[in-house]
């Protein structure tokens, strides 16, 4: 007969079939109306299977039309939704990604009714937000006022069935568990029944839940849904804002944790930046110090969550500032910036208050606020561009005075940098004026300055660098004020920071100023050839008025260095800048300004000093701008000269920097009419002429010569000056020290004076023979002085006097003949004295050019100069060359251009038409000399002749000869000769016409390839071109011409390539860089004709490109110079010939020569960097392959180059992976090429250790940086291979140590444990974990198959343990994806857990934890018992398993019945280990059950614990006994109402009588606690009879020999003391005076035993006696009537005597304190016995007097007061 259960199941099944066959909504609704009520009745079935099936089948029916039902009736909808929640836990969800899962939406009819899905998703989200309060709160509340964060009152009522308290109370019948329901709901939403847009918000809510079980699922769903969710959906963004704030007046905002999630999403949405009102509100509410939580309870959140939220709000503010439109930011910025300023100021500003600096996080928020202000102000310029620039001033003050720390300063600087562009583009005059004043204030401010008289804050940080940056970028170059700020930055503050000075210099430099402004001018690429006038220069007169001190300030410059006023500290840089601007304006007006490149200032000075035409035009320009109608310019120039002159005379003539040099440079170019106005200051120059500074004396002397020779200087004053200087000069013979310096200055001043007077034709106005007498005095000094300083002055005097014809050879008189004087000069010249050499050349200008006279003095001087070729110093030879140029050309030599420093035409030289060609021919002849010294000197002389005399026809006519000579020098091995020749060829090229230039190029190219004598000389195949060892190859070196010709043959077209490669074939040119330096052949080789050759021969590029990376630095440098000369646009050239270059490099990288292999590696690395991946995609696999092959090269340098190339390849790939979606295609293609190779035998399986190691390192780096989309396809293979590599890459030494562990004093298990620890923290394991993190649902199946293969093929411990760790990770961190595959692995591990190695076995056992929870009731009881095993290793394993699978100590309640059942079964086991483990498990059960044990549980435990204590004692049994005492304490209700109490007493006494020495102390202590718990005094007799013999025995045998115990255990004496103490304690605790018949007798018995125990001098015994007596006396005091007759007091008097008399200061203070407490307790009961009171009082008083401890005295004093109060 069919059972009722079967019938009910059959009926339910038939209804299920009807529902399944319903093919329309009409039929389904009909079925529901007919059968829903009967079906609901089945929920009350007595059969569980029927009820479960009912619940499962009802769910689809409830879902159907749920949205419509709720719309029709809210109450009905709430009930249906509640029913849905009740049924949901019984609905079995299919595996994720399975076919059933994908069809679940269709099965639940949600495809046709998406409104139902949306309804369930939205209300599920609200359910996740639901939080219910305490039941008392819910009882007091009503549906009209109950709400929670994120939910309105209506929503709250809907979910709680309108305030029913039992709805979410799981302790009442029918109540739901809110947490479990949320888990069921979010799991249902994660299934295939819902779309991503439906589940997104509920999943977001769940991810912020405080319950980790809910949040983990939510985070997993969000992670999968977010990539498919558009954060630019306005509806979604609007929902997020509503959730954050809560609909106004409807619902409170969500909790802070969810707010954090919401703001994080808004930080990724550009649409969110358009919600201006919400953004402003978020900032205004979010950055106040105290947050109000969304719970509506007004709870102040000032903790970590509030700080996190504030940080997120700042991040969102930054996002808005960066991504928002200008229109939106215009609405947002003003209010937000105001709020941010208030946020900073509320926490203390400019210096933070204690609250503002209470934590590093608070300070980071402060920095965040500064940065946000900068970004928003940048986006809304109107905040900044107001007349007073208040916000900018506020930021500057914050930077200077905010003392929060360096990180805050960085944030303020970033804010100032953000708004810099706003001011740079500003054109408002009022704003600019305010900005100027602000910057001037900031640039003058110093650290520790007080902000103002009313401010208490001082400057703690300089703002000068930022101020200078603003000046340079916010004002045009012509702005004098801005340039003045640059000047102040350079010179005003002593010890200024280098970056401030550097920024100031950049603001003054035209080239750098252009670069600084390129960003604001939208200039992507600057052209260095652009003229300086592209930027308007400041007016010279304005600069002088603003920067240079006034005439009043210049009146007194007698300051020491310690008191230099501010205007003087900036005088030198001001003069330098004004001079630079003046010259720039002059050259610009002439169209001769050099290009404004990095070297433009030096080139400007050079062109003015060496170009006579330019110099003349500059003089004309200065004359024009200082004409009578241009008074401003005249006064400006005069003011400049006065300032520089006063700078020269500063500090009593010592001078200020280069002020004197600036004066000479400008004065030498100034008109006479301006210079004449300076003669009034000549008298002040005397101090400078007599200065102790050599440079100052020389400068002052030249200035004196220029000014004193002027016609405005009166004759009387001139004569007076000459007389004074002559008088000083004539003291040279005896002058030393300072006097010698004065003589030096006087000689120089007279020399410059007489020479300039001669030029101005005023020398005749002086007394007769003044000039001749001075000349003779100078010659006397030359011939006779031994003082070097005076000798140098004399040389300068001869130089100047000869230049201006004051000293002429025909005026020489005995003993100063020509031969004597020149011989003396030559003698000095041969020592390398360049001044003497120059003097010889200038002295020769006094001779006429009489070429026919062989005894002509001029020819003698020339021969002397030629004889100086033996000088080794190159500088000396340049001086000789200059002297030859002066001798040969006189004033026509351009080396003398700057020597004419006064207005007037250049003096004419006596005829030199014949001499110059003769000198040139002599030098050209010497260039062919075989003497190395003469050849080297001649090359320099020829360069000087071409450079200084190249404009003269004798030189121009011989340019081709000069070219030939210079070409011959290119082949010289001396780098100086090479550079000289290269510079000479460049000059020849510049001076020649087009025909000559073409011929020069043709000759150069021809000379490189000519077989006749030419540039390279005659060579044969065996001609040695290299020094041995210059180009080593490893087994020798390249030395011959034949060796180097292979370079041309590689190209395959020697017709052209040889022309250039032969240039590199000569060691002197190839291995030396001189010929291609800054004076090199590049200017010639880069000519268009040469480019034409290259265009026809592209095969040159691959070879030349490779040679640029040659290991030899000389070759590399030379080839780079050739490349730079030949290739105008390197980028386009390489792109054009990329394929040819790459193919050549790949074919050569495995060549025979190591140099080629190494160069190819470096060249490929350079070639691919910065190139788009598509450019070299086809070569990538080959590049990796060749690279790994070269990494195993025999030569270490080649291996290093290959390793560098591999690192470059890796970094390119890693950067592509880090770029994310922006370069995902490139990254995927790279990985497609690279990963197979890395995993191939050429990579990880390579036999070369270096290759294998790098392949692994690269692989780990790629895995770490890759995103899931790029690497997803490779994850299965990567996981499998990495697991296998764990064993194969383990060092072999580990296996050796494992096999020989005993030799090293270790066990194999210890080594395995270390290996296990190493594997867990290894980089490969981290990479595997990273791979698992990137696995998604479609990839999981393939990954699981790979893991299964890895498990089956694993051979070593590392791989096996790694596999187990992977399974653990999948089970714990990726449970949702792995769950569908867990069963198969669990079956597989059935064998793996039986591995012979314990480490492997236990690892797989741990990995089984994924399915462990499903069988917890079967496994956990066994685990609980096994974790008490006596074997430490087993104990640890099971302890870890138990800890990982339960939530706390009280989790034992869940499995109490199973644990007790299993333990009871094994308590009688014949195996002691099992029996003891079971007993200990029972004990642990008791201790883990909390403060109380219910009677029901007590009934279950009592038999087990009773059995556990049965039998003899064993080590550890005391733990069980202690648990028994806890059981008694926790179960009073259980044993007080039954006979169990008597059984417990019997059990306790039985255990106390055990004879085990180690167990007995614990048993007696438990006995003491036991009698305390019972507290009825009924056990006194039993306890007394038990402890009496024990105390007597232990007390009498106190002198027994102490026996040492085993290591770590107590000695026999210690055990005896503990036993005695426990026995005494049990006795004293067991008596209850009210229950004793004869208290006197009982006290006498106790006293006797106490005396026996007291004979043992042990701390533990005394503590037990004193504590027990205190307890006993206390009980007697509470029951005074029980003392009865005087016998009891007599006994107490003896107690008192024992307590007081034996009290000694030798006792520990803690013992005396316990004794005193016992005395106090006794004193309280002495009121009826005077004798006891007296004796006790005397004893206490005596003890009180000798007591040292305050705490003990206080108790004794209280005892005395108590005794005194007795009647």
mmCIF file of C-alpha atoms in Angstrom, residues 644-645 648 657-665 685 688-689 693-706 744 748 752:
data_model
loop_
_atom_site.group_PDB
_atom_site.id
_atom_site.type_symbol
_atom_site.label_atom_id
_atom_site.label_comp_id
_atom_site.label_asym_id
_atom_site.label_seq_id
_atom_site.Cartn_x
_atom_site.Cartn_y
_atom_site.Cartn_z
ATOM 1 C CA UNK A 644 79.930 99.379 -13.636
ATOM 2 C CA UNK A 645 82.792 101.778 -12.927
ATOM 3 C CA UNK A 648 85.039 98.270 -10.137
ATOM 4 C CA UNK A 657 82.986 90.637 -9.404
ATOM 5 C CA UNK A 658 83.141 91.327 -13.130
ATOM 6 C CA UNK A 659 81.836 94.873 -12.969
ATOM 7 C CA UNK A 660 85.137 96.172 -14.316
ATOM 8 C CA UNK A 661 85.079 93.791 -17.282
ATOM 9 C CA UNK A 662 81.555 94.910 -18.149
ATOM 10 C CA UNK A 663 82.711 98.498 -18.015
ATOM 11 C CA UNK A 664 85.605 97.868 -20.389
ATOM 12 C CA UNK A 665 83.447 95.930 -22.862
ATOM 13 C CA UNK A 685 90.463 104.671 -9.868
ATOM 14 C CA UNK A 688 91.711 100.035 -7.785
ATOM 15 C CA UNK A 689 94.998 100.485 -9.639
ATOM 16 C CA UNK A 693 93.765 91.874 -6.623
ATOM 17 C CA UNK A 694 95.730 91.171 -9.794
ATOM 18 C CA UNK A 695 92.660 91.164 -12.009
ATOM 19 C CA UNK A 696 91.296 94.374 -10.511
ATOM 20 C CA UNK A 697 94.615 96.169 -11.079
ATOM 21 C CA UNK A 698 94.702 95.144 -14.717
ATOM 22 C CA UNK A 699 91.100 96.130 -15.357
ATOM 23 C CA UNK A 700 91.452 99.435 -13.514
ATOM 24 C CA UNK A 701 94.650 100.216 -15.415
ATOM 25 C CA UNK A 702 92.952 99.705 -18.775
ATOM 26 C CA UNK A 703 89.975 101.785 -17.642
ATOM 27 C CA UNK A 704 92.359 104.498 -16.504
ATOM 28 C CA UNK A 705 94.086 104.475 -19.867
ATOM 29 C CA UNK A 706 90.767 104.851 -21.704
ATOM 30 C CA UNK A 744 102.451 96.504 -10.923
ATOM 31 C CA UNK A 748 100.028 98.860 -16.277
ATOM 32 C CA UNK A 752 97.617 101.864 -21.139
#
